[in-house]
Structures are given as structure tokens and as C-alpha cells.
Tab-separated table of C-alpha atoms in Angstrom:
chain	number	residue	atom	x	y	z
S	30	MET	CA	-33.701	33.971	-6.766
S	31	SER	CA	-32.208	37.311	-7.755
S	32	THR	CA	-29.813	37.840	-10.647
S	33	SER	CA	-27.059	39.009	-8.287
S	34	THR	CA	-27.332	35.822	-6.210
S	35	ILE	CA	-27.058	33.654	-9.319
S	36	TRP	CA	-24.069	35.681	-10.484
S	37	ARG	CA	-22.294	35.247	-7.129
S	38	ARG	CA	-22.857	31.486	-7.173
S	39	GLU	CA	-21.585	31.217	-10.714
S	40	SER	CA	-18.525	33.260	-9.751
S	41	LYS	CA	-17.752	30.994	-6.791
S	42	LEU	CA	-18.204	27.892	-8.963
S	43	ARG	CA	-15.867	29.361	-11.584
S	44	GLN	CA	-13.228	30.047	-8.945
S	45	LYS	CA	-13.457	26.491	-7.626
S	46	LEU	CA	-13.114	25.057	-11.133
S	47	GLU	CA	-10.065	27.229	-11.786
S	48	ALA	CA	-8.483	26.115	-8.490
S	49	LEU	CA	-9.191	22.473	-9.349
S	50	ALA	CA	-7.615	22.909	-12.783
S	51	SER	CA	-4.499	24.453	-11.231
S	52	TYR	CA	-4.217	21.598	-8.708
S	53	LYS	CA	-4.626	19.027	-11.479
S	54	THR	CA	-1.865	20.705	-13.491
S	55	PHE	CA	0.431	20.747	-10.447
S	56	ILE	CA	-0.125	17.042	-9.766
S	57	ALA	CA	0.410	16.165	-13.425
S	58	GLU	CA	3.688	18.072	-13.570
S	59	LYS	CA	5.020	16.435	-10.398
S	60	SER	CA	3.957	13.004	-11.638
S	61	GLU	CA	5.728	13.594	-14.913
S	62	LEU	CA	8.915	14.604	-13.111
S	63	PHE	CA	8.763	11.432	-11.009
S	64	CYS	CA	8.159	9.263	-14.039
S	65	TRP	CA	11.065	10.876	-15.865
S	66	ALA	CA	13.378	10.347	-12.901
S	67	LEU	CA	12.176	6.765	-12.496
S	68	VAL	CA	12.560	5.591	-16.074
S	69	ARG	CA	14.868	8.144	-17.722
S	70	LYS	CA	17.198	5.321	-18.770
S	71	ARG	CA	14.408	3.373	-20.387
S	72	GLY	CA	14.557	5.089	-23.769
S	73	GLY	CA	18.083	3.902	-24.471
S	74	GLY	CA	18.469	1.742	-21.440
S	75	THR	CA	20.146	-1.608	-21.224
S	76	ARG	CA	18.982	-4.942	-19.933
S	77	ASP	CA	21.118	-4.246	-16.865
S	78	ASP	CA	19.041	-1.148	-16.063
S	79	GLN	CA	15.842	-3.195	-16.240
S	80	SER	CA	17.355	-5.917	-14.050
S	81	LYS	CA	18.225	-3.389	-11.355
S	82	PHE	CA	14.649	-2.129	-11.226
S	83	GLU	CA	13.319	-5.688	-11.179
S	84	TRP	CA	15.693	-6.549	-8.337
S	85	LEU	CA	14.399	-3.530	-6.402
S	86	ALA	CA	10.778	-4.660	-6.747
S	87	ARG	CA	11.559	-8.269	-5.820
S	88	ALA	CA	13.533	-7.169	-2.766
S	89	GLY	CA	10.484	-5.154	-1.736
S	90	TYR	CA	8.142	-8.126	-2.002
S	91	SER	CA	10.625	-10.205	-0.012
S	92	ALA	CA	10.771	-7.609	2.768
S	93	ARG	CA	6.964	-7.403	2.988
S	94	GLY	CA	6.768	-11.188	3.051
S	95	ILE	CA	9.225	-11.366	5.943
S	96	VAL	CA	7.262	-8.728	7.878
S	97	PHE	CA	3.987	-10.635	7.550
S	98	LEU	CA	5.610	-13.956	8.436
S	99	LEU	CA	6.849	-12.285	11.619
S	100	VAL	CA	3.387	-10.833	12.272
S	101	ALA	CA	1.892	-14.310	11.927
S	102	ALA	CA	4.487	-15.784	14.286
S	103	LEU	CA	3.754	-13.067	16.854
S	104	ALA	CA	0.030	-13.734	16.475
S	105	VAL	CA	0.474	-17.429	17.221
S	106	PHE	CA	2.836	-16.923	20.170
S	107	SER	CA	0.838	-14.016	21.594
S	108	SER	CA	-2.125	-16.360	21.967
S	109	PHE	CA	-0.068	-18.105	24.672
S	110	GLY	CA	2.094	-15.382	26.183
S	111	GLY	CA	0.394	-12.101	25.315
S	112	GLY	CA	1.853	-9.253	23.314
S	113	LYS	CA	0.830	-7.490	20.111
S	114	ALA	CA	0.863	-8.904	16.589
S	115	ASP	CA	1.227	-6.019	14.144
S	116	THR	CA	3.807	-4.809	11.644
S	117	LYS	CA	5.721	-2.521	14.010
S	118	SER	CA	5.816	-5.170	16.732
S	119	ALA	CA	7.240	-7.541	14.130
S	120	LEU	CA	10.055	-5.078	13.419
S	121	ASP	CA	10.643	-4.655	17.145
S	122	ALA	CA	11.013	-8.437	17.408
S	123	VAL	CA	13.748	-8.336	14.760
S	124	LEU	CA	15.557	-5.657	16.766
S	125	GLU	CA	15.815	-8.003	19.749
S	126	GLN	CA	17.692	-10.666	17.771
S	127	PRO	CA	21.489	-10.931	17.299
S	128	PHE	CA	22.563	-8.322	14.727
S	129	GLY	CA	19.004	-7.014	15.008
S	130	ARG	CA	19.840	-3.476	13.914
S	131	LEU	CA	21.554	-4.776	10.796
S	132	TRP	CA	18.635	-7.025	9.850
S	133	LEU	CA	16.169	-4.229	10.560
S	134	GLY	CA	18.112	-1.864	8.325
S	135	LEU	CA	18.087	-4.430	5.518
S	136	ILE	CA	14.317	-4.877	5.909
S	137	GLY	CA	13.965	-1.087	5.775
S	138	LEU	CA	15.919	-1.014	2.510
S	139	GLY	CA	13.705	-3.764	1.124
S	140	LEU	CA	10.589	-1.832	2.105
S	141	LEU	CA	11.961	1.222	0.281
S	142	GLY	CA	12.260	-0.995	-2.782
S	143	PHE	CA	8.618	-1.957	-2.346
S	144	VAL	CA	7.679	1.732	-2.071
S	145	ALA	CA	9.528	2.449	-5.341
S	146	TRP	CA	7.657	-0.396	-7.045
S	147	ARG	CA	4.303	0.801	-5.713
S	148	LEU	CA	5.066	4.303	-7.047
S	149	ALA	CA	5.952	2.792	-10.413
S	150	GLN	CA	2.656	0.890	-10.412
S	151	SER	CA	0.550	3.865	-9.371
S	152	ILE	CA	2.147	6.904	-11.008
S	153	ALA	CA	4.079	5.358	-13.894
S	154	ASN	CA	1.457	2.627	-14.557
S	155	ALA	CA	4.002	-0.204	-14.661
S	156	ASP	CA	1.202	-2.810	-14.818
S	157	ASN	CA	-0.244	-1.161	-17.956
S	158	HIS	CA	-3.758	-0.504	-16.636
S	159	ASP	CA	-6.248	1.064	-19.014
S	160	HIS	CA	-7.831	4.483	-18.486
S	161	SER	CA	-11.084	3.351	-16.873
S	162	VAL	CA	-12.345	4.627	-13.533
S	163	LYS	CA	-11.687	1.220	-11.990
S	164	SER	CA	-8.042	1.321	-13.083
S	165	TYR	CA	-7.525	4.785	-11.638
S	166	LEU	CA	-9.016	3.615	-8.333
S	167	ILE	CA	-6.604	0.655	-8.321
S	168	ARG	CA	-3.678	2.978	-8.948
S	169	ALA	CA	-4.862	5.316	-6.199
S	170	ALA	CA	-4.946	2.355	-3.788
S	171	LEU	CA	-1.399	1.428	-4.843
S	172	LEU	CA	-0.299	4.990	-4.107
S	173	GLY	CA	-1.848	4.684	-0.638
S	174	SER	CA	0.060	1.425	-0.177
S	175	ALA	CA	3.284	3.257	-1.060
S	176	ALA	CA	2.585	5.831	1.656
S	177	THR	CA	1.841	3.101	4.214
S	178	TYR	CA	5.040	1.176	3.583
S	179	MET	CA	7.084	4.357	3.454
S	180	GLY	CA	5.963	4.962	7.041
S	181	LEU	CA	6.945	1.412	7.981
S	182	ALA	CA	10.343	1.793	6.283
S	183	VAL	CA	10.975	5.043	8.169
S	184	TYR	CA	10.088	3.279	11.424
S	185	ALA	CA	12.523	0.459	10.579
S	186	PHE	CA	15.353	2.942	9.964
S	187	GLN	CA	14.559	4.899	13.129
S	188	GLU	CA	14.779	1.762	15.223
S	189	SER	CA	17.809	0.461	13.330
S	190	PHE	CA	19.809	3.630	13.977
S	191	GLY	CA	18.553	3.946	17.557
S	192	PHE	CA	16.568	7.142	17.080
S	193	GLY	CA	13.243	5.721	18.269
S	194	SER	CA	9.966	6.760	16.724
S	195	GLY	CA	8.632	8.856	19.591
S	196	GLY	CA	4.905	9.434	20.030
S	197	ASP	CA	1.994	7.262	19.047
S	198	GLY	CA	2.234	5.495	15.731
S	199	GLY	CA	0.302	2.956	13.763
S	200	GLU	CA	-3.415	3.201	13.138
S	201	LYS	CA	-4.136	5.247	16.285
S	202	GLY	CA	-1.441	7.744	15.335
S	203	LEU	CA	-2.834	7.975	11.807
S	204	ALA	CA	-6.350	8.482	13.161
S	205	ALA	CA	-5.126	11.209	15.524
S	206	TRP	CA	-3.342	12.965	12.661
S	207	ALA	CA	-6.404	12.721	10.395
S	208	MET	CA	-8.734	14.120	13.043
S	209	SER	CA	-6.415	17.060	13.669
S	210	GLN	CA	-6.878	18.224	10.072
S	211	PRO	CA	-9.718	20.399	8.743
S	212	PHE	CA	-12.781	18.173	8.343
S	213	GLY	CA	-10.670	15.552	10.125
S	214	ARG	CA	-13.605	13.394	11.158
S	215	PHE	CA	-14.584	12.949	7.511
S	216	LEU	CA	-10.975	12.354	6.485
S	217	ALA	CA	-10.633	9.611	9.092
S	218	GLY	CA	-13.909	8.116	7.924
S	219	ALA	CA	-12.698	8.166	4.319
S	220	ILE	CA	-9.506	6.351	5.345
S	221	GLY	CA	-11.601	3.753	7.141
S	222	VAL	CA	-13.848	3.248	4.121
S	223	GLY	CA	-10.744	2.941	1.962
S	224	LEU	CA	-9.393	0.197	4.238
S	225	VAL	CA	-12.709	-1.661	4.128
S	226	VAL	CA	-12.902	-1.436	0.340
S	227	GLY	CA	-9.224	-2.354	-0.021
S	228	GLY	CA	-9.690	-5.379	2.228
S	229	ALA	CA	-12.756	-6.500	0.292
S	230	VAL	CA	-10.926	-6.101	-3.027
S	231	THR	CA	-7.957	-8.089	-1.674
S	232	THR	CA	-10.305	-10.882	-0.589
S	233	LEU	CA	-11.971	-10.961	-4.018
S	234	LYS	CA	-8.553	-10.904	-5.654
S	235	GLY	CA	-7.785	-14.132	-3.831
S	236	ILE	CA	-11.135	-15.813	-4.395
S	237	THR	CA	-11.264	-14.992	-8.120
S	238	ARG	CA	-7.522	-15.679	-8.526
S	239	ARG	CA	-7.003	-12.425	-10.429
S	240	PHE	CA	-3.450	-12.304	-9.096
S	241	GLU	CA	-2.532	-15.047	-11.582
S	242	ARG	CA	-2.383	-12.549	-14.452
S	243	TYR	CA	0.893	-11.239	-12.985
S	244	LEU	CA	2.320	-14.542	-11.744
S	245	THR	CA	3.924	-17.323	-13.775
S	246	LEU	CA	3.299	-20.269	-11.476
S	247	GLY	CA	2.405	-22.834	-14.118
S	248	GLN	CA	0.539	-25.800	-12.657
S	249	SER	CA	1.761	-25.401	-9.075
S	250	ARG	CA	-1.598	-25.893	-7.362
S	251	PRO	CA	-0.262	-25.901	-3.755
S	252	LEU	CA	1.287	-22.454	-4.256
S	253	LEU	CA	-1.955	-21.187	-5.793
S	254	LEU	CA	-3.935	-22.368	-2.771
S	255	VAL	CA	-1.474	-20.707	-0.384
S	256	CYS	CA	-1.783	-17.438	-2.315
S	257	VAL	CA	-5.590	-17.584	-2.226
S	258	TYR	CA	-5.572	-18.383	1.496
S	259	GLY	CA	-3.171	-15.553	2.255
S	260	LEU	CA	-5.009	-12.909	0.248
S	261	VAL	CA	-8.398	-13.817	1.727
S	262	SER	CA	-7.034	-13.754	5.290
S	263	ARG	CA	-5.245	-10.447	4.814
S	264	GLY	CA	-8.362	-8.957	3.220
S	265	ILE	CA	-10.574	-9.994	6.136
S	266	VAL	CA	-8.152	-8.509	8.673
S	267	PHE	CA	-8.020	-5.200	6.819
S	268	VAL	CA	-11.809	-5.016	6.548
S	269	ILE	CA	-11.965	-5.283	10.351
S	270	VAL	CA	-9.230	-2.644	10.742
S	271	GLY	CA	-11.191	-0.367	8.425
S	272	ILE	CA	-14.366	-0.837	10.463
S	273	PHE	CA	-12.436	0.132	13.606
S	274	PHE	CA	-11.203	3.239	11.796
S	275	CYS	CA	-14.744	4.186	10.771
S	276	TYR	CA	-15.910	3.739	14.363
S	277	ALA	CA	-13.068	5.968	15.564
S	278	ALA	CA	-14.223	8.643	13.107
S	279	PHE	CA	-17.846	8.252	14.242
S	280	THR	CA	-16.964	8.627	17.920
S	281	ILE	CA	-14.223	11.240	17.220
S	282	ASP	CA	-11.872	9.114	19.325
S	283	PRO	CA	-8.540	8.117	17.727
S	284	GLY	CA	-8.082	5.521	20.451
S	285	GLN	CA	-10.832	3.433	18.862
S	286	ALA	CA	-8.772	2.874	15.695
S	287	GLY	CA	-7.459	-0.668	15.642
S	288	SER	CA	-4.369	-2.409	14.310
S	289	ILE	CA	-3.887	-5.936	12.975
S	290	SER	CA	-3.469	-7.022	16.585
S	291	ASP	CA	-6.833	-5.493	17.526
S	292	ALA	CA	-8.471	-7.149	14.534
S	293	LEU	CA	-7.128	-10.528	15.633
S	294	ALA	CA	-8.355	-9.887	19.176
S	295	PHE	CA	-11.817	-9.160	17.752
S	296	VAL	CA	-11.771	-12.431	15.803
S	297	ARG	CA	-10.851	-14.286	18.979
S	298	GLN	CA	-13.992	-12.968	20.725
S	299	LEU	CA	-16.279	-14.488	18.097
S	300	PRO	CA	-17.928	-17.918	18.495
S	301	PHE	CA	-15.247	-20.570	17.937
S	302	GLY	CA	-12.865	-17.637	18.286
S	303	ALA	CA	-9.798	-19.665	19.206
S	304	VAL	CA	-10.087	-21.722	16.015
S	305	LEU	CA	-10.852	-18.679	13.851
S	306	TYR	CA	-7.930	-16.798	15.408
S	307	LEU	CA	-5.537	-19.587	14.510
S	308	VAL	CA	-6.960	-19.846	10.978
S	309	VAL	CA	-6.507	-16.108	10.354
S	310	ALA	CA	-3.053	-16.035	11.988
S	311	ILE	CA	-1.871	-18.869	9.745
S	312	GLY	CA	-3.512	-17.005	6.866
S	313	LEU	CA	-1.263	-14.013	7.545
S	314	ALA	CA	1.691	-16.384	7.280
S	315	ALA	CA	0.253	-17.543	3.960
S	316	PHE	CA	0.104	-13.896	2.872
S	317	GLY	CA	3.772	-13.599	3.770
S	318	ILE	CA	4.491	-16.655	1.615
S	319	TYR	CA	2.390	-15.100	-1.167
S	320	ASN	CA	4.714	-12.080	-1.131
S	321	LEU	CA	7.745	-14.349	-1.324
S	322	VAL	CA	6.097	-16.092	-4.277
S	323	GLU	CA	5.627	-12.694	-5.929
S	324	ALA	CA	9.272	-11.907	-5.229
S	325	ARG	CA	10.191	-14.986	-7.245
S	326	TYR	CA	7.524	-15.319	-9.933
S	327	ARG	CA	5.806	-11.956	-10.436
S	328	THR	CA	6.057	-10.202	-13.764
S	329	VAL	CA	7.888	-6.931	-13.127
S	330	SER	CA	7.842	-4.456	-16.001
S	331	THR	CA	9.972	-1.341	-16.039
S	332	PRO	CA	7.475	1.394	-17.011
S	333	LYS	CA	7.832	2.918	-20.449
S	334	LEU	CA	7.946	6.691	-20.391
S	335	SER	CA	6.096	6.971	-23.703
S	336	MET	CA	3.059	5.231	-22.187
S	337	VAL	CA	2.873	7.801	-19.397
S	338	LEU	CA	3.813	11.128	-20.966
S	339	GLY	CA	3.621	10.848	-24.715
S	340	THR	CA	6.310	11.484	-27.297
S	341	GLY	CA	6.033	15.276	-27.303
S	342	ARG	CA	6.345	15.599	-23.543
S	343	ILE	CA	9.344	13.215	-23.510
S	344	SER	CA	11.185	15.456	-25.957
S	345	GLN	CA	10.407	18.485	-23.818
S	346	LEU	CA	11.710	16.811	-20.642
S	347	ARG	CA	14.850	15.593	-22.396
S	348	SER	CA	15.611	19.113	-23.543
S	349	ASN	CA	15.442	20.445	-19.938
């Protein structure tokens, strides 16, 4: 290998490292600005400020719980009369009820609260994770959850105000968008792998009862069992959705991406499918109850700015 070839490769590598450093700086600055906006009252804040943030997070868990209870109800009834059982169909079902637009708007507001809490968990580290690789992966997954529920909140507001969403949405819409990007097939595959891993982690979270570190349930064993049941069921469904997404990436066909409804249909085709379908559908209801339990009993901590930015950076932001 000639000296000029080595020099060119080193030059390209140097340019890539410089670009990566610039991107990292940009992300850090934007994260700091978000954290400052989120918790700027924390330094001299009052108990009332903390209560407002806690109320926002609990409203978010309540809204997600209601959505999954509706998904479970649709899953059970669709086994008799057809129809789809996914999050957007659940919101559509709310729209058909008396004062449906009002209720849908309130659910949308609750989902925005959940998005704010997920951002606090991921960017501002509200759960006080350490600086290990595992913790950063957890926070990255929480950031992905924020993006997902932001899309669902936007859909709720569109339907509530009568705008309509237009176009294909849900998993197929996400797959189509991913595949339209540069290296889209690999991006779609990465999303699918992320869903599989996230589903597996959720299942393990239920089995190992790791969720208890953030819940103050005491000795309420029935609630613990419901939480375990809900997390395991939701995890299994999302593993199946992730596998569908990976298959869509492999075949370069967004139409192969599946929703919760498609995952339930797959379960129903298995041996003893009718029984398994009912077990998983009830499990989604248990996951909805788990969210309502979190809305009531979860420890919600307003993130401290000093834990995210450091004292020197706080002073700099305050002076701006």
C-alpha cells in the first residue's frame, strides 16, 4: 500500500471524526437547552412547581393506560365482529362516542404529558441512571418512546379537531418513511431490531419485577401480578411487531410491517390460537392497568439540572 493511499485514508478518517465531534457538540447543546427549559425552576423552585411536573407525568401514564385498555377491548370484540385492535383504532373508537372529540383531545393532552415525562427520563435523566452503556441504551429507548407517543398525540389532536391524518400511518407508514431514506432498508431493519429488543426487555422487566424499584406498592400482591402479566404480554406483542418490521426491511416491502392488530392475528394462527389470543388480549388490558398503577404509585422525580449539566454550565445558562 502506497504512502499516498495511507495518507488519503487517514485524511478521510480525520474528517469523519471531526464531523462526529461536531454532531456530538450540537446534540449536547440542544439537550442542555431542553434540560434548562424543563427544569429552570428547579434551582429555586417550590413544591408547587414539582407537583405540576408530577401531575404532568401521572396524567401521561393515565392516558397511555386508557389507550391500552381500549386496545384490549377492541381485541376482544374484534374476535367476534372483526375490526383492528391497535392504538389508532382505539382513538378512533373514542371519537365515535358522545363528546368523542372532547375526550380525544383530553387523551391527546395526556399523551403530551407522557412525552414530556419520557423526555425528562431520557434527556434530563429523571430516573438518575448511571453512566454505563446499559443506562444510555435505556435512555435511548425512552427517547424513542417519546417520539412514538408524540406521533400518537398528534394523531389524537388531528382527529379531535377534524383535520384527519391523511395518508398511511402506523407501522406501515413508519416503514415506508424509513425505506424512503438513504440506506432506508437498513434503517427499517434497525427499527425492527429495536422493537424486538425493546419487547424482550419489557418482558424481562415484568418477569424479574424490576419495575418495583420505581413503584411503592407495598404488599399488594394482586397488583404486582397484574403488572407482571401486563408487561410480559406487551413485550411479547412488540417482539412480534419487531419481527414483522425486520421482515418488511428484508423484503423491501413496507406493507409487510405489522401493527399490534397484526401481531394478535399472528398469535391467533398458532396452535391453541384462540386461547392464546384471549390471553394476550387480556394481557394488554393488564398493561393498561399497569400504567394506571404507575399513574398512582410511581416515583416521579423532577430532574435536577446540576446532575445533567454541572455547576459551571448552569451558571453560564443562567447568565444568557
